[in-house]
Amino acid sequence: MTAPVIPVAPPLKDELDIVIPTIRNLDFLEMWRPFFQPYHLIIVQDGDPTKIIKVPEGFDYELYNRNDINRILGPKASCISFKDSACRCFGFMISKKKYIYTIDDDCFVAKDPTGKDINALQQHIHNLLTPSTPFFFNTLYDPYREGADFVRGYPFSMREGVPTAISHGLWLNIPDYDAPTQLVKPRERNTRYVDAVMTIPKRTIFPMCGMNLGFDRELIGPAMYFGLMGDGQPIGRYDDMWAGWCAKVICDHLSLGVKTGLPYIWHSKASNPFVNLKKEYKGIYWQEEIIPFFQSVTFSKESTTVQKCYIELSKMVKEKLSPVDPYFQKLADAMLTWIEAWEELNSPAKSAPAANADTKKK
């Protein structure tokens, strides 16, 4: 007699939200249905709030547009970018789950070298649930994956690792290049599948891309602010970079880990390099001073939480980067507003989902 098949619940089904910023119908979800349908989606609609965004049948989701953001946050809504994918961080704030996975709507399911569909979400979950090793580099990369371990010479006192706060995934097909590189290499495509996950070492800054990203909201959520970008701002396409730089220095201070590598998604569409250059050109210039700033950041002993670190960091941004451009004074103020809004929405009294969002359960 054949034993009954016991259904296996998807990992972290009730502990993870998928956050998607968009300006268009979410037809791309059909490809992701086998992997995403068991999870709750938070859709942040950018641009015209009167536009109707269509979501395929069968997904459990909440949809927030600019009117919802203004209603929920009031004057503090000024910290959420408009006409820029940075608006996704509102979804991070409104979520009540422990983990977040965020993906762009032009990212499709990739295939591994055997031709099998890659379950990106499953790999991110594995990355987040296993430790990181930021203090000593393991030459076999992730020692916690099947078939690997710590190499000879790795100190036993460091083999427990530290909690993983961020899992940074990569992309096949269209690489995440800046505008000058896009212009020089318009036909370049990433076809290399590197089967590796590694911890980014302590005191090493990295360029974080938000299109295929997982993180532990309870460990690092308040630092995942994607800044002031887009409409009315002098810069764009640095939203995820800013969040990555801020989050990484805070992770280093609080002994948390950041991983990069697997999983891959298929990035389907190259954005216009001339439009990108207009958005990026100040950032390309400014980052030559921004990066040394972050490399020199040190926090006080009193900064024992992410929120305290972020408030201290905002003061450093105002002091050290405002001479570069007045924009950074505005950004530093927005960082404080973000923390105030985060704490207001995530106090025990606000534990229930925000009322009046477009919520669908099908």
PDB file of C-alpha atoms in Angstrom, residues 38-290:
ATOM      1  CA  PRO A  38       1.881  30.624  -1.135  1.00  0.00           C
ATOM      2  CA  TYR A  39       3.289  33.930   0.148  1.00  0.00           C
ATOM      3  CA  HIS A  40       1.768  37.310   0.930  1.00  0.00           C
ATOM      4  CA  LEU A  41       2.636  40.128  -1.507  1.00  0.00           C
ATOM      5  CA  ILE A  42       2.946  43.818  -0.713  1.00  0.00           C
ATOM      6  CA  ILE A  43       2.676  45.826  -3.941  1.00  0.00           C
ATOM      7  CA  VAL A  44       3.770  49.461  -3.854  1.00  0.00           C
ATOM      8  CA  GLN A  45       2.308  51.304  -6.828  1.00  0.00           C
ATOM      9  CA  ASP A  46       4.435  54.212  -8.016  1.00  0.00           C
ATOM     10  CA  GLY A  47       3.290  57.099 -10.184  1.00  0.00           C
ATOM     11  CA  ASP A  48      -0.364  57.926 -10.913  1.00  0.00           C
ATOM     12  CA  PRO A  49      -2.473  56.566  -8.022  1.00  0.00           C
ATOM     13  CA  THR A  50      -5.631  56.548 -10.168  1.00  0.00           C
ATOM     14  CA  LYS A  51      -4.171  53.958 -12.541  1.00  0.00           C
ATOM     15  CA  ILE A  52      -5.512  50.445 -11.999  1.00  0.00           C
ATOM     16  CA  ILE A  53      -2.791  47.824 -11.535  1.00  0.00           C
ATOM     17  CA  LYS A  54      -3.924  44.333 -12.484  1.00  0.00           C
ATOM     18  CA  VAL A  55      -2.647  41.406 -10.418  1.00  0.00           C
ATOM     19  CA  PRO A  56      -3.140  37.825 -11.667  1.00  0.00           C
ATOM     20  CA  GLU A  57      -5.824  35.765  -9.938  1.00  0.00           C
ATOM     21  CA  GLY A  58      -4.881  33.587  -6.998  1.00  0.00           C
ATOM     22  CA  PHE A  59      -2.334  35.786  -5.221  1.00  0.00           C
ATOM     23  CA  ASP A  60      -2.757  37.067  -1.667  1.00  0.00           C
ATOM     24  CA  TYR A  61      -1.734  40.720  -1.729  1.00  0.00           C
ATOM     25  CA  GLU A  62      -2.048  44.256  -0.427  1.00  0.00           C
ATOM     26  CA  LEU A  63      -1.612  47.161  -2.847  1.00  0.00           C
ATOM     27  CA  TYR A  64      -0.624  50.636  -1.718  1.00  0.00           C
ATOM     28  CA  ASN A  65      -0.520  53.720  -3.951  1.00  0.00           C
ATOM     29  CA  ARG A  66       0.661  57.242  -3.220  1.00  0.00           C
ATOM     30  CA  ASN A  67      -2.683  58.233  -1.721  1.00  0.00           C
ATOM     31  CA  ASP A  68      -2.435  55.319   0.724  1.00  0.00           C
ATOM     32  CA  ILE A  69       1.121  56.274   1.675  1.00  0.00           C
ATOM     33  CA  ASN A  70       0.076  59.889   2.304  1.00  0.00           C
ATOM     34  CA  ARG A  71      -2.928  58.747   4.351  1.00  0.00           C
ATOM     35  CA  ILE A  72      -0.976  56.286   6.487  1.00  0.00           C
ATOM     36  CA  LEU A  73       2.146  58.369   7.104  1.00  0.00           C
ATOM     37  CA  GLY A  74       0.721  61.891   6.966  1.00  0.00           C
ATOM     38  CA  PRO A  75       3.486  64.521   6.852  1.00  0.00           C
ATOM     39  CA  LYS A  76       6.102  61.788   7.272  1.00  0.00           C
ATOM     40  CA  ALA A  77       5.211  60.512   3.777  1.00  0.00           C
ATOM     41  CA  SER A  78       7.771  63.065   2.551  1.00  0.00           C
ATOM     42  CA  CYS A  79      10.503  60.494   3.262  1.00  0.00           C
ATOM     43  CA  ILE A  80       9.076  58.040   0.689  1.00  0.00           C
ATOM     44  CA  SER A  81      10.323  58.671  -2.852  1.00  0.00           C
ATOM     45  CA  PHE A  82       7.895  59.304  -5.707  1.00  0.00           C
ATOM     46  CA  LYS A  83       8.362  58.200  -9.325  1.00  0.00           C
ATOM     47  CA  ASP A  84      11.247  55.945  -8.337  1.00  0.00           C
ATOM     48  CA  SER A  85      11.490  52.288  -7.306  1.00  0.00           C
ATOM     49  CA  ALA A  86      12.796  53.557  -3.949  1.00  0.00           C
ATOM     50  CA  CYS A  87       9.113  53.669  -2.983  1.00  0.00           C
ATOM     51  CA  ARG A  88       9.470  49.932  -2.253  1.00  0.00           C
ATOM     52  CA  CYS A  89      10.793  50.706   1.210  1.00  0.00           C
ATOM     53  CA  PHE A  90       7.273  51.708   2.238  1.00  0.00           C
ATOM     54  CA  GLY A  91       6.483  48.011   1.847  1.00  0.00           C
ATOM     55  CA  PHE A  92       9.339  47.174   4.203  1.00  0.00           C
ATOM     56  CA  MET A  93       7.897  49.549   6.763  1.00  0.00           C
ATOM     57  CA  ILE A  94       4.258  48.425   6.510  1.00  0.00           C
ATOM     58  CA  SER A  95       5.086  44.687   6.642  1.00  0.00           C
ATOM     59  CA  LYS A  96       4.608  42.811   9.887  1.00  0.00           C
ATOM     60  CA  LYS A  97       6.710  39.787   8.903  1.00  0.00           C
ATOM     61  CA  LYS A  98      10.211  38.827  10.019  1.00  0.00           C
ATOM     62  CA  TYR A  99      11.619  38.447   6.495  1.00  0.00           C
ATOM     63  CA  ILE A 100      11.335  40.433   3.277  1.00  0.00           C
ATOM     64  CA  TYR A 101      12.066  39.441  -0.303  1.00  0.00           C
ATOM     65  CA  THR A 102      11.923  42.256  -2.860  1.00  0.00           C
ATOM     66  CA  ILE A 103      12.019  41.859  -6.627  1.00  0.00           C
ATOM     67  CA  ASP A 104      11.544  44.128  -9.658  1.00  0.00           C
ATOM     68  CA  ASP A 105       8.739  43.490 -12.131  1.00  0.00           C
ATOM     69  CA  ASP A 106      11.153  42.969 -15.046  1.00  0.00           C
ATOM     70  CA  CYS A 107      12.859  40.049 -13.315  1.00  0.00           C
ATOM     71  CA  PHE A 108      11.880  36.573 -14.494  1.00  0.00           C
ATOM     72  CA  VAL A 109      12.677  33.034 -13.383  1.00  0.00           C
ATOM     73  CA  ALA A 110      16.234  32.068 -14.424  1.00  0.00           C
ATOM     74  CA  LYS A 111      17.492  28.577 -15.191  1.00  0.00           C
ATOM     75  CA  ASP A 112      20.539  26.883 -13.703  1.00  0.00           C
ATOM     76  CA  PRO A 113      23.142  25.229 -15.971  1.00  0.00           C
ATOM     77  CA  THR A 114      21.077  22.006 -16.034  1.00  0.00           C
ATOM     78  CA  GLY A 115      18.046  23.871 -17.398  1.00  0.00           C
ATOM     79  CA  LYS A 116      16.087  23.687 -14.146  1.00  0.00           C
ATOM     80  CA  ASP A 117      14.060  26.705 -12.995  1.00  0.00           C
ATOM     81  CA  ILE A 118      15.752  28.498 -10.088  1.00  0.00           C
ATOM     82  CA  ASN A 119      13.604  29.035  -7.000  1.00  0.00           C
ATOM     83  CA  ALA A 120      15.239  32.318  -6.017  1.00  0.00           C
ATOM     84  CA  LEU A 121      13.103  32.734  -2.919  1.00  0.00           C
ATOM     85  CA  GLN A 122      14.113  29.336  -1.543  1.00  0.00           C
ATOM     86  CA  GLN A 123      17.819  30.162  -1.938  1.00  0.00           C
ATOM     87  CA  HIS A 124      17.409  33.529  -0.227  1.00  0.00           C
ATOM     88  CA  ILE A 125      15.669  31.787   2.670  1.00  0.00           C
ATOM     89  CA  HIS A 126      18.551  29.324   2.946  1.00  0.00           C
ATOM     90  CA  ASN A 127      21.051  32.209   2.913  1.00  0.00           C
ATOM     91  CA  LEU A 128      19.173  34.049   5.656  1.00  0.00           C
ATOM     92  CA  LEU A 129      18.662  31.024   7.884  1.00  0.00           C
ATOM     93  CA  THR A 130      22.348  30.023   7.872  1.00  0.00           C
ATOM     94  CA  PRO A 131      25.137  32.046   9.505  1.00  0.00           C
ATOM     95  CA  SER A 132      27.564  34.464   7.864  1.00  0.00           C
ATOM     96  CA  THR A 133      31.344  34.631   8.353  1.00  0.00           C
ATOM     97  CA  PRO A 134      32.357  38.320   8.051  1.00  0.00           C
ATOM     98  CA  PHE A 135      35.449  38.157  10.275  1.00  0.00           C
ATOM     99  CA  PHE A 136      37.496  35.501   8.469  1.00  0.00           C
ATOM    100  CA  PHE A 137      37.180  34.551   4.795  1.00  0.00           C
ATOM    101  CA  ASN A 138      36.509  30.909   3.931  1.00  0.00           C
ATOM    102  CA  THR A 139      38.149  30.010   0.607  1.00  0.00           C
ATOM    103  CA  LEU A 140      35.405  27.439  -0.112  1.00  0.00           C
ATOM    104  CA  TYR A 141      32.935  30.318   0.185  1.00  0.00           C
ATOM    105  CA  ASP A 142      29.763  29.402   2.119  1.00  0.00           C
ATOM    106  CA  PRO A 143      30.781  26.677   4.600  1.00  0.00           C
ATOM    107  CA  TYR A 144      27.166  25.992   5.553  1.00  0.00           C
ATOM    108  CA  ARG A 145      25.976  24.728   2.165  1.00  0.00           C
ATOM    109  CA  GLU A 146      25.814  21.043   1.333  1.00  0.00           C
ATOM    110  CA  GLY A 147      29.168  19.644   0.188  1.00  0.00           C
ATOM    111  CA  ALA A 148      31.272  22.420   1.744  1.00  0.00           C
ATOM    112  CA  ASP A 149      32.826  23.163   5.118  1.00  0.00           C
ATOM    113  CA  PHE A 150      35.454  25.310   6.773  1.00  0.00           C
ATOM    114  CA  VAL A 151      38.894  24.853   5.265  1.00  0.00           C
ATOM    115  CA  ARG A 152      42.078  23.944   7.126  1.00  0.00           C
ATOM    116  CA  GLY A 153      43.350  26.918   9.065  1.00  0.00           C
ATOM    117  CA  TYR A 154      39.926  28.425   9.768  1.00  0.00           C
ATOM    118  CA  PRO A 155      39.748  29.281  13.493  1.00  0.00           C
ATOM    119  CA  PHE A 156      37.368  27.025  15.379  1.00  0.00           C
ATOM    120  CA  SER A 157      36.377  29.932  17.609  1.00  0.00           C
ATOM    121  CA  MET A 158      34.810  31.667  14.566  1.00  0.00           C
ATOM    122  CA  ARG A 159      32.985  28.713  13.032  1.00  0.00           C
ATOM    123  CA  GLU A 160      29.624  29.464  14.612  1.00  0.00           C
ATOM    124  CA  GLY A 161      29.433  32.584  12.468  1.00  0.00           C
ATOM    125  CA  VAL A 162      26.984  35.446  13.036  1.00  0.00           C
ATOM    126  CA  PRO A 163      23.297  35.927  12.106  1.00  0.00           C
ATOM    127  CA  THR A 164      22.708  36.798   8.456  1.00  0.00           C
ATOM    128  CA  ALA A 165      20.825  40.063   7.954  1.00  0.00           C
ATOM    129  CA  ILE A 166      20.954  40.463   4.145  1.00  0.00           C
ATOM    130  CA  SER A 167      20.979  38.062   1.188  1.00  0.00           C
ATOM    131  CA  HIS A 168      21.990  39.817  -2.049  1.00  0.00           C
ATOM    132  CA  GLY A 169      21.126  37.908  -5.220  1.00  0.00           C
ATOM    133  CA  LEU A 170      22.457  38.384  -8.759  1.00  0.00           C
ATOM    134  CA  TRP A 171      21.158  38.458 -12.336  1.00  0.00           C
ATOM    135  CA  LEU A 172      21.593  36.650 -15.621  1.00  0.00           C
ATOM    136  CA  ASN A 173      21.100  38.369 -18.991  1.00  0.00           C
ATOM    137  CA  ILE A 174      21.034  42.163 -18.405  1.00  0.00           C
ATOM    138  CA  PRO A 175      23.749  43.085 -15.859  1.00  0.00           C
ATOM    139  CA  ASP A 176      23.180  45.836 -13.313  1.00  0.00           C
ATOM    140  CA  TYR A 177      25.510  48.364 -14.958  1.00  0.00           C
ATOM    141  CA  ASP A 178      25.670  52.128 -14.579  1.00  0.00           C
ATOM    142  CA  ALA A 179      24.907  54.352 -17.567  1.00  0.00           C
ATOM    143  CA  PRO A 180      28.505  54.909 -18.781  1.00  0.00           C
ATOM    144  CA  THR A 181      29.151  51.160 -18.781  1.00  0.00           C
ATOM    145  CA  GLN A 182      25.826  50.552 -20.554  1.00  0.00           C
ATOM    146  CA  LEU A 183      26.830  53.028 -23.260  1.00  0.00           C
ATOM    147  CA  VAL A 184      30.237  51.434 -23.779  1.00  0.00           C
ATOM    148  CA  LYS A 185      28.896  47.860 -23.712  1.00  0.00           C
ATOM    149  CA  PRO A 186      25.323  48.051 -25.067  1.00  0.00           C
ATOM    150  CA  ARG A 187      25.191  44.401 -26.141  1.00  0.00           C
ATOM    151  CA  GLU A 188      26.906  42.838 -23.150  1.00  0.00           C
ATOM    152  CA  ARG A 189      24.937  40.130 -21.373  1.00  0.00           C
ATOM    153  CA  ASN A 190      25.806  38.148 -18.265  1.00  0.00           C
ATOM    154  CA  THR A 191      25.789  34.447 -19.140  1.00  0.00           C
ATOM    155  CA  ARG A 192      28.104  33.290 -16.344  1.00  0.00           C
ATOM    156  CA  TYR A 193      26.419  31.246 -13.640  1.00  0.00           C
ATOM    157  CA  VAL A 194      28.742  31.164 -10.645  1.00  0.00           C
ATOM    158  CA  ASP A 195      27.551  28.536  -8.180  1.00  0.00           C
ATOM    159  CA  ALA A 196      28.675  30.348  -5.044  1.00  0.00           C
ATOM    160  CA  VAL A 197      27.468  32.286  -2.020  1.00  0.00           C
ATOM    161  CA  MET A 198      29.957  34.265   0.036  1.00  0.00           C
ATOM    162  CA  THR A 199      29.924  36.556   3.040  1.00  0.00           C
ATOM    163  CA  ILE A 200      31.065  40.111   2.339  1.00  0.00           C
ATOM    164  CA  PRO A 201      33.928  40.736   4.787  1.00  0.00           C
ATOM    165  CA  LYS A 202      33.664  43.229   7.622  1.00  0.00           C
ATOM    166  CA  ARG A 203      34.709  46.792   6.702  1.00  0.00           C
ATOM    167  CA  THR A 204      34.049  46.117   3.020  1.00  0.00           C
ATOM    168  CA  ILE A 205      31.388  48.244   1.331  1.00  0.00           C
ATOM    169  CA  PHE A 206      29.517  46.824  -1.664  1.00  0.00           C
ATOM    170  CA  PRO A 207      27.043  48.007  -4.333  1.00  0.00           C
ATOM    171  CA  MET A 208      23.693  46.563  -3.276  1.00  0.00           C
ATOM    172  CA  CYS A 209      21.100  46.006  -6.006  1.00  0.00           C
ATOM    173  CA  GLY A 210      17.468  45.974  -4.888  1.00  0.00           C
ATOM    174  CA  MET A 211      16.000  43.936  -7.746  1.00  0.00           C
ATOM    175  CA  ASN A 212      16.660  40.488  -6.160  1.00  0.00           C
ATOM    176  CA  LEU A 213      17.157  40.988  -2.446  1.00  0.00           C
ATOM    177  CA  GLY A 214      16.216  39.288   0.808  1.00  0.00           C
ATOM    178  CA  PHE A 215      16.698  40.496   4.360  1.00  0.00           C
ATOM    179  CA  ASP A 216      15.772  39.844   7.962  1.00  0.00           C
ATOM    180  CA  ARG A 217      13.459  42.720   8.784  1.00  0.00           C
ATOM    181  CA  GLU A 218      13.818  42.230  12.537  1.00  0.00           C
ATOM    182  CA  LEU A 219      17.619  42.356  12.369  1.00  0.00           C
ATOM    183  CA  ILE A 220      18.216  45.196   9.872  1.00  0.00           C
ATOM    184  CA  GLY A 221      14.829  46.524   8.670  1.00  0.00           C
ATOM    185  CA  PRO A 222      15.117  50.117   9.945  1.00  0.00           C
ATOM    186  CA  ALA A 223      18.375  50.559   7.981  1.00  0.00           C
ATOM    187  CA  MET A 224      16.791  49.475   4.675  1.00  0.00           C
ATOM    188  CA  TYR A 225      15.736  52.981   3.721  1.00  0.00           C
ATOM    189  CA  PHE A 226      16.124  53.615  -0.002  1.00  0.00           C
ATOM    190  CA  GLY A 227      16.630  57.344   0.428  1.00  0.00           C
ATOM    191  CA  LEU A 228      15.183  60.340  -1.405  1.00  0.00           C
ATOM    192  CA  MET A 229      15.226  59.682  -5.141  1.00  0.00           C
ATOM    193  CA  GLY A 230      13.178  60.417  -8.235  1.00  0.00           C
ATOM    194  CA  ASP A 231      10.641  63.221  -8.508  1.00  0.00           C
ATOM    195  CA  GLY A 232      11.954  66.517  -7.132  1.00  0.00           C
ATOM    196  CA  GLN A 233      15.372  65.081  -6.248  1.00  0.00           C
ATOM    197  CA  PRO A 234      18.721  65.693  -7.988  1.00  0.00           C
ATOM    198  CA  ILE A 235      19.609  62.001  -8.158  1.00  0.00           C
ATOM    199  CA  GLY A 236      18.147  58.620  -9.041  1.00  0.00           C
ATOM    200  CA  ARG A 237      19.213  54.971  -9.341  1.00  0.00           C
ATOM    201  CA  TYR A 238      21.213  55.224  -6.119  1.00  0.00           C
ATOM    202  CA  ASP A 239      18.365  54.235  -3.824  1.00  0.00           C
ATOM    203  CA  ASP A 240      19.488  50.648  -3.273  1.00  0.00           C
ATOM    204  CA  MET A 241      23.135  51.731  -3.176  1.00  0.00           C
ATOM    205  CA  TRP A 242      22.400  54.139  -0.333  1.00  0.00           C
ATOM    206  CA  ALA A 243      20.488  51.494   1.608  1.00  0.00           C
ATOM    207  CA  GLY A 244      23.318  49.003   1.071  1.00  0.00           C
ATOM    208  CA  TRP A 245      26.033  51.365   2.261  1.00  0.00           C
ATOM    209  CA  CYS A 246      24.050  52.348   5.361  1.00  0.00           C
ATOM    210  CA  ALA A 247      23.002  48.788   6.174  1.00  0.00           C
ATOM    211  CA  LYS A 248      26.490  47.350   5.690  1.00  0.00           C
ATOM    212  CA  VAL A 249      28.241  49.688   8.130  1.00  0.00           C
ATOM    213  CA  ILE A 250      25.494  49.047  10.676  1.00  0.00           C
ATOM    214  CA  CYS A 251      25.767  45.272  10.153  1.00  0.00           C
ATOM    215  CA  ASP A 252      29.518  45.548  10.726  1.00  0.00           C
ATOM    216  CA  HIS A 253      28.981  47.459  13.962  1.00  0.00           C
ATOM    217  CA  LEU A 254      26.319  45.057  15.277  1.00  0.00           C
ATOM    218  CA  SER A 255      28.167  41.884  14.136  1.00  0.00           C
ATOM    219  CA  LEU A 256      25.605  40.879  11.525  1.00  0.00           C
ATOM    220  CA  GLY A 257      26.339  39.239   8.181  1.00  0.00           C
ATOM    221  CA  VAL A 258      25.711  40.114   4.534  1.00  0.00           C
ATOM    222  CA  LYS A 259      25.852  37.443   1.816  1.00  0.00           C
ATOM    223  CA  THR A 260      26.072  37.819  -1.965  1.00  0.00           C
ATOM    224  CA  GLY A 261      25.928  35.392  -4.889  1.00  0.00           C
ATOM    225  CA  LEU A 262      23.146  32.863  -5.457  1.00  0.00           C
ATOM    226  CA  PRO A 263      20.309  33.062  -6.311  1.00  0.00           C
ATOM    227  CA  TYR A 264      20.124  34.333  -9.872  1.00  0.00           C
ATOM    228  CA  ILE A 265      17.079  35.836 -11.547  1.00  0.00           C
ATOM    229  CA  TRP A 266      16.694  36.602 -15.283  1.00  0.00           C
ATOM    230  CA  HIS A 267      16.803  40.386 -15.747  1.00  0.00           C
ATOM    231  CA  SER A 268      14.760  40.822 -18.898  1.00  0.00           C
ATOM    232  CA  LYS A 269      14.932  44.484 -19.843  1.00  0.00           C
ATOM    233  CA  ALA A 270      17.775  46.994 -20.211  1.00  0.00           C
ATOM    234  CA  SER A 271      16.774  50.499 -19.156  1.00  0.00           C
ATOM    235  CA  ASN A 272      17.610  53.494 -21.346  1.00  0.00           C
ATOM    236  CA  PRO A 273      21.272  54.461 -20.732  1.00  0.00           C
ATOM    237  CA  PHE A 274      20.677  58.116 -21.658  1.00  0.00           C
ATOM    238  CA  VAL A 275      17.806  58.419 -19.185  1.00  0.00           C
ATOM    239  CA  ASN A 276      19.940  56.590 -16.626  1.00  0.00           C
ATOM    240  CA  LEU A 277      22.866  58.955 -17.155  1.00  0.00           C
ATOM    241  CA  LYS A 278      20.637  61.939 -16.428  1.00  0.00           C
ATOM    242  CA  LYS A 279      19.562  60.278 -13.160  1.00  0.00           C
ATOM    243  CA  GLU A 280      23.010  59.025 -12.167  1.00  0.00           C
ATOM    244  CA  TYR A 281      25.513  61.659 -13.161  1.00  0.00           C
ATOM    245  CA  LYS A 282      25.594  63.469  -9.824  1.00  0.00           C
ATOM    246  CA  GLY A 283      25.785  60.160  -7.963  1.00  0.00           C
ATOM    247  CA  ILE A 284      28.715  59.008 -10.101  1.00  0.00           C
ATOM    248  CA  TYR A 285      30.529  62.186  -9.107  1.00  0.00           C
ATOM    249  CA  TRP A 286      29.392  62.250  -5.468  1.00  0.00           C
ATOM    250  CA  GLN A 287      30.189  58.609  -4.719  1.00  0.00           C
ATOM    251  CA  GLU A 288      33.913  59.376  -4.918  1.00  0.00           C
ATOM    252  CA  GLU A 289      33.355  61.199  -1.626  1.00  0.00           C
ATOM    253  CA  ILE A 290      30.466  59.105  -0.309  1.00  0.00           C
TER     254      ILE A 290
END
